[in-house]
Coordinates of C-alpha atoms in Angstrom, one line a residue:
Chain A
G163 CA -59.2 48.9 65.9
E164 CA -59.2 52.6 64.9
S165 CA -62.2 54.3 63.5
V166 CA -61.8 55.7 60.0
G167 CA -64.2 58.4 58.9
L168 CA -67.7 57.2 59.6
H169 CA -66.7 53.6 60.2
L170 CA -67.0 52.5 63.8
P171 CA -64.7 49.8 65.3
T172 CA -66.7 46.6 65.1
L173 CA -66.6 43.6 67.5
S174 CA -68.3 40.4 66.4
V175 CA -68.9 37.7 68.9
Q176 CA -70.9 34.5 69.0
E177 CA -74.1 34.4 71.1
G178 CA -73.3 33.1 74.5
D179 CA -69.6 34.2 74.4
N180 CA -68.2 36.9 76.6
S181 CA -67.3 40.2 75.0
I182 CA -64.8 42.9 76.0
I183 CA -65.1 46.5 74.6
N184 CA -62.2 48.8 75.2
C185 CA -62.0 52.6 75.4
A186 CA -59.0 54.9 75.8
Y187 CA -60.1 58.1 77.5
S188 CA -58.5 61.4 77.0
N189 CA -58.3 63.4 80.3
S190 CA -56.3 62.2 83.2
A191 CA -58.3 64.5 85.5
S192 CA -61.6 62.7 84.7
D193 CA -63.2 61.4 87.8
Y194 CA -66.3 59.7 86.6
F195 CA -66.9 57.2 83.7
I196 CA -70.0 55.8 82.2
W197 CA -70.7 53.1 79.6
Y198 CA -73.8 53.7 77.3
K199 CA -75.5 51.4 74.9
Q200 CA -77.2 52.9 71.8
E201 CA -79.5 51.0 69.6
S202 CA -80.3 52.2 66.1
G203 CA -82.7 55.2 66.2
K204 CA -82.6 55.5 69.9
G205 CA -80.8 57.6 72.5
P206 CA -78.0 56.3 74.6
Q207 CA -79.0 54.0 77.5
F208 CA -77.0 53.9 80.7
I209 CA -75.3 50.6 81.4
I210 CA -72.9 51.0 84.3
D211 CA -70.7 53.7 85.8
I212 CA -67.5 53.9 87.8
R213 CA -65.7 56.6 89.8
S214 CA -62.0 57.2 89.7
N215 CA -61.4 55.8 93.2
M216 CA -62.4 52.3 92.0
D217 CA -60.8 50.0 89.5
K218 CA -63.7 47.5 89.0
R219 CA -67.4 47.5 89.3
Q220 CA -69.9 44.8 88.5
G221 CA -73.5 44.9 87.4
Q222 CA -75.8 42.3 86.0
R223 CA -73.8 40.5 83.3
V224 CA -71.5 43.5 82.9
T225 CA -68.3 44.5 84.5
V226 CA -66.4 47.8 84.0
L227 CA -62.6 48.0 84.6
L228 CA -60.7 51.2 85.0
N229 CA -57.0 51.6 84.6
K230 CA -56.0 55.1 85.4
T231 CA -52.4 54.6 84.8
V232 CA -52.9 54.1 81.1
K233 CA -56.2 55.9 80.9
H234 CA -58.1 52.8 79.8
L235 CA -61.6 51.7 80.4
S236 CA -63.2 48.4 79.4
L237 CA -66.7 46.9 79.4
Q238 CA -67.1 43.2 79.8
I239 CA -70.4 41.6 78.8
A240 CA -70.9 38.0 79.9
A241 CA -72.9 35.4 78.0
T242 CA -73.9 37.8 75.2
Q243 CA -77.4 37.8 73.9
P244 CA -78.9 39.0 70.6
G245 CA -80.3 42.0 72.4
D246 CA -76.8 43.1 73.2
S247 CA -76.2 44.1 69.6
A248 CA -75.7 47.9 69.6
V249 CA -73.1 50.6 69.6
Y250 CA -71.4 51.1 72.9
F251 CA -69.9 54.4 74.0
C252 CA -67.7 55.2 76.9
A253 CA -68.0 58.7 78.4
E254 CA -65.8 60.6 80.9
S255 CA -66.5 63.5 83.2
L256 CA -64.6 65.8 85.5
N257 CA -67.7 65.7 87.9
S258 CA -67.0 62.9 90.4
G259 CA -70.5 63.1 91.6
G260 CA -71.9 61.6 88.5
G261 CA -74.7 62.6 86.2
A262 CA -74.6 63.7 82.5
D263 CA -73.2 67.2 82.8
G264 CA -70.4 67.8 80.4
L265 CA -69.7 64.3 79.4
T266 CA -67.1 63.6 76.8
F267 CA -68.0 60.6 74.7
G268 CA -65.7 58.3 72.9
K269 CA -66.2 57.3 69.3
G270 CA -68.1 54.1 70.0
T271 CA -67.8 50.4 69.2
H272 CA -70.4 48.4 67.2
L273 CA -71.0 45.1 68.9
I274 CA -72.5 42.4 66.7
I275 CA -73.8 39.2 68.2
Q276 CA -73.7 36.3 65.8
P277 CA -76.3 33.6 66.3
Chain B
G284 CA -94.3 56.6 83.3
A285 CA -93.3 58.3 80.0
G286 CA -89.7 58.8 79.1
V287 CA -88.0 61.8 77.7
S288 CA -90.0 63.0 74.7
Q289 CA -88.5 65.1 71.9
T290 CA -90.3 66.8 69.1
P291 CA -90.2 66.8 66.2
S292 CA -88.5 63.5 65.5
N293 CA -87.3 64.8 62.2
K294 CA -86.8 68.3 60.9
V295 CA -85.6 69.4 57.5
T296 CA -84.9 73.1 57.1
E297 CA -83.2 75.3 54.6
K298 CA -79.8 76.9 55.2
G299 CA -80.2 80.2 57.0
K300 CA -83.6 79.4 58.6
Y301 CA -84.4 79.4 62.3
V302 CA -85.4 76.2 64.1
E303 CA -86.7 75.2 67.5
L304 CA -86.3 71.7 69.0
R305 CA -88.4 70.7 72.0
C306 CA -87.7 68.4 74.9
D307 CA -90.2 67.2 77.5
P308 CA -88.2 65.7 80.3
I309 CA -89.4 63.0 82.7
S310 CA -91.8 64.5 85.2
G311 CA -90.0 65.7 88.4
H312 CA -86.6 65.6 86.9
T313 CA -84.8 68.9 87.7
A314 CA -81.7 68.4 85.6
L315 CA -81.9 68.5 81.8
Y316 CA -79.1 68.1 79.2
W317 CA -78.8 68.8 75.5
Y318 CA -76.3 66.9 73.3
R319 CA -75.9 66.5 69.6
Q320 CA -74.6 63.5 67.7
S321 CA -73.2 63.6 64.2
L322 CA -73.3 60.5 62.1
G323 CA -70.8 57.9 63.3
Q324 CA -69.7 59.9 66.3
G325 CA -70.5 59.9 70.0
P326 CA -72.8 62.6 71.5
E327 CA -71.3 66.0 72.1
F328 CA -72.3 68.0 75.1
L329 CA -74.1 71.3 74.5
I330 CA -75.8 72.6 77.7
Y331 CA -77.0 71.5 81.1
F332 CA -79.9 73.0 83.0
Q333 CA -80.6 72.7 86.7
G334 CA -84.1 73.9 87.2
T335 CA -84.7 77.0 85.1
G336 CA -81.1 78.1 84.8
A337 CA -78.4 77.1 82.5
A338 CA -75.8 75.7 84.9
D339 CA -73.3 74.9 82.2
D340 CA -73.5 76.1 78.6
S341 CA -69.8 75.6 77.8
G342 CA -70.7 73.2 75.0
L343 CA -72.7 75.6 72.8
P344 CA -70.6 76.0 69.7
N345 CA -71.4 79.6 68.9
D346 CA -74.0 82.3 69.5
R347 CA -76.4 80.9 66.9
F348 CA -77.3 78.3 69.5
F349 CA -79.5 79.1 72.5
A350 CA -81.6 77.1 74.9
V351 CA -84.3 78.0 77.4
R352 CA -86.2 76.2 80.2
P353 CA -88.5 78.9 81.5
E354 CA -90.5 76.9 83.9
G355 CA -88.0 74.2 84.9
S356 CA -89.6 71.5 82.8
V357 CA -89.9 71.7 79.0
S358 CA -86.8 73.0 77.2
T359 CA -86.4 74.4 73.8
L360 CA -83.1 74.4 71.8
K361 CA -83.0 77.3 69.3
I362 CA -80.7 77.5 66.3
Q363 CA -80.5 80.7 64.3
R364 CA -79.2 81.0 60.7
T365 CA -78.8 77.3 60.4
E366 CA -75.8 75.9 58.5
R367 CA -75.4 72.5 56.8
G368 CA -72.8 71.6 59.5
D369 CA -75.6 71.8 62.1
S370 CA -77.1 68.7 60.6
A371 CA -77.1 66.1 63.4
V372 CA -79.3 64.2 65.9
Y373 CA -80.0 66.5 68.8
L374 CA -80.5 64.5 72.0
C375 CA -82.1 65.6 75.2
A376 CA -81.7 63.8 78.6
S377 CA -83.0 64.4 82.1
S378 CA -82.2 63.2 85.5
R379 CA -83.7 63.5 89.0
G380 CA -80.8 65.6 90.1
R381 CA -77.4 66.6 89.0
N382 CA -75.6 63.5 90.2
T383 CA -78.1 60.8 89.2
E384 CA -78.6 58.6 86.2
A385 CA -79.7 60.5 83.1
F386 CA -82.3 59.2 80.6
F387 CA -82.0 60.1 77.0
G388 CA -84.8 60.7 74.5
Q389 CA -84.8 59.4 71.0
G390 CA -83.5 62.6 69.6
T391 CA -84.5 65.0 66.8
R392 CA -82.8 64.5 63.5
L393 CA -82.1 67.9 62.0
T394 CA -81.2 68.1 58.4
V395 CA -80.1 71.4 56.9
V396 CA -80.3 71.5 53.1

């Protein structure tokens, strides 16, 4: 859903289920995309990245999908665990090489894992 | 080894005052980044250092904000004539090189009253 003021979109899933977090990015020229996880009181933590010449990339329990046609990025988390509860941000960059220079972050989605 | 360290963790200052925020990157990391994060928002890019030089300062909002990294390690973000709108968490990150994974510190929460 849309964020309103300070309220982040929230996704609530049962422990053990799969979750999908979506992100619409803004710049069609962006060449590099990252998903970050941020727990309360901590800085963002790198999860997975993808370059614009790919449409899918897999990590451990996570998969990122990129649809450049509609400027859409998604993060799939398999078999969610309580430790997955956090705010998840997508970020985009014009720098295809990677890194954290000039990243533009999305608004974030709060993922809640229900026991 | 230690991660990115930021001090202080919290800073309360009066409107109009000058503040300095410090970042100790991971040892050996040549790239250093400053972001700020307002409540309920994603981080916003401020500046990127490669070594001692600011390679990209396009995110600094105005000339009240300045950052230095004189020896290519510790960096200081300086804010003059603070305004209430400067209240945010200021995040620092470092990476081994420009095109490698960046690691963020826990941030300094700045509150301007």
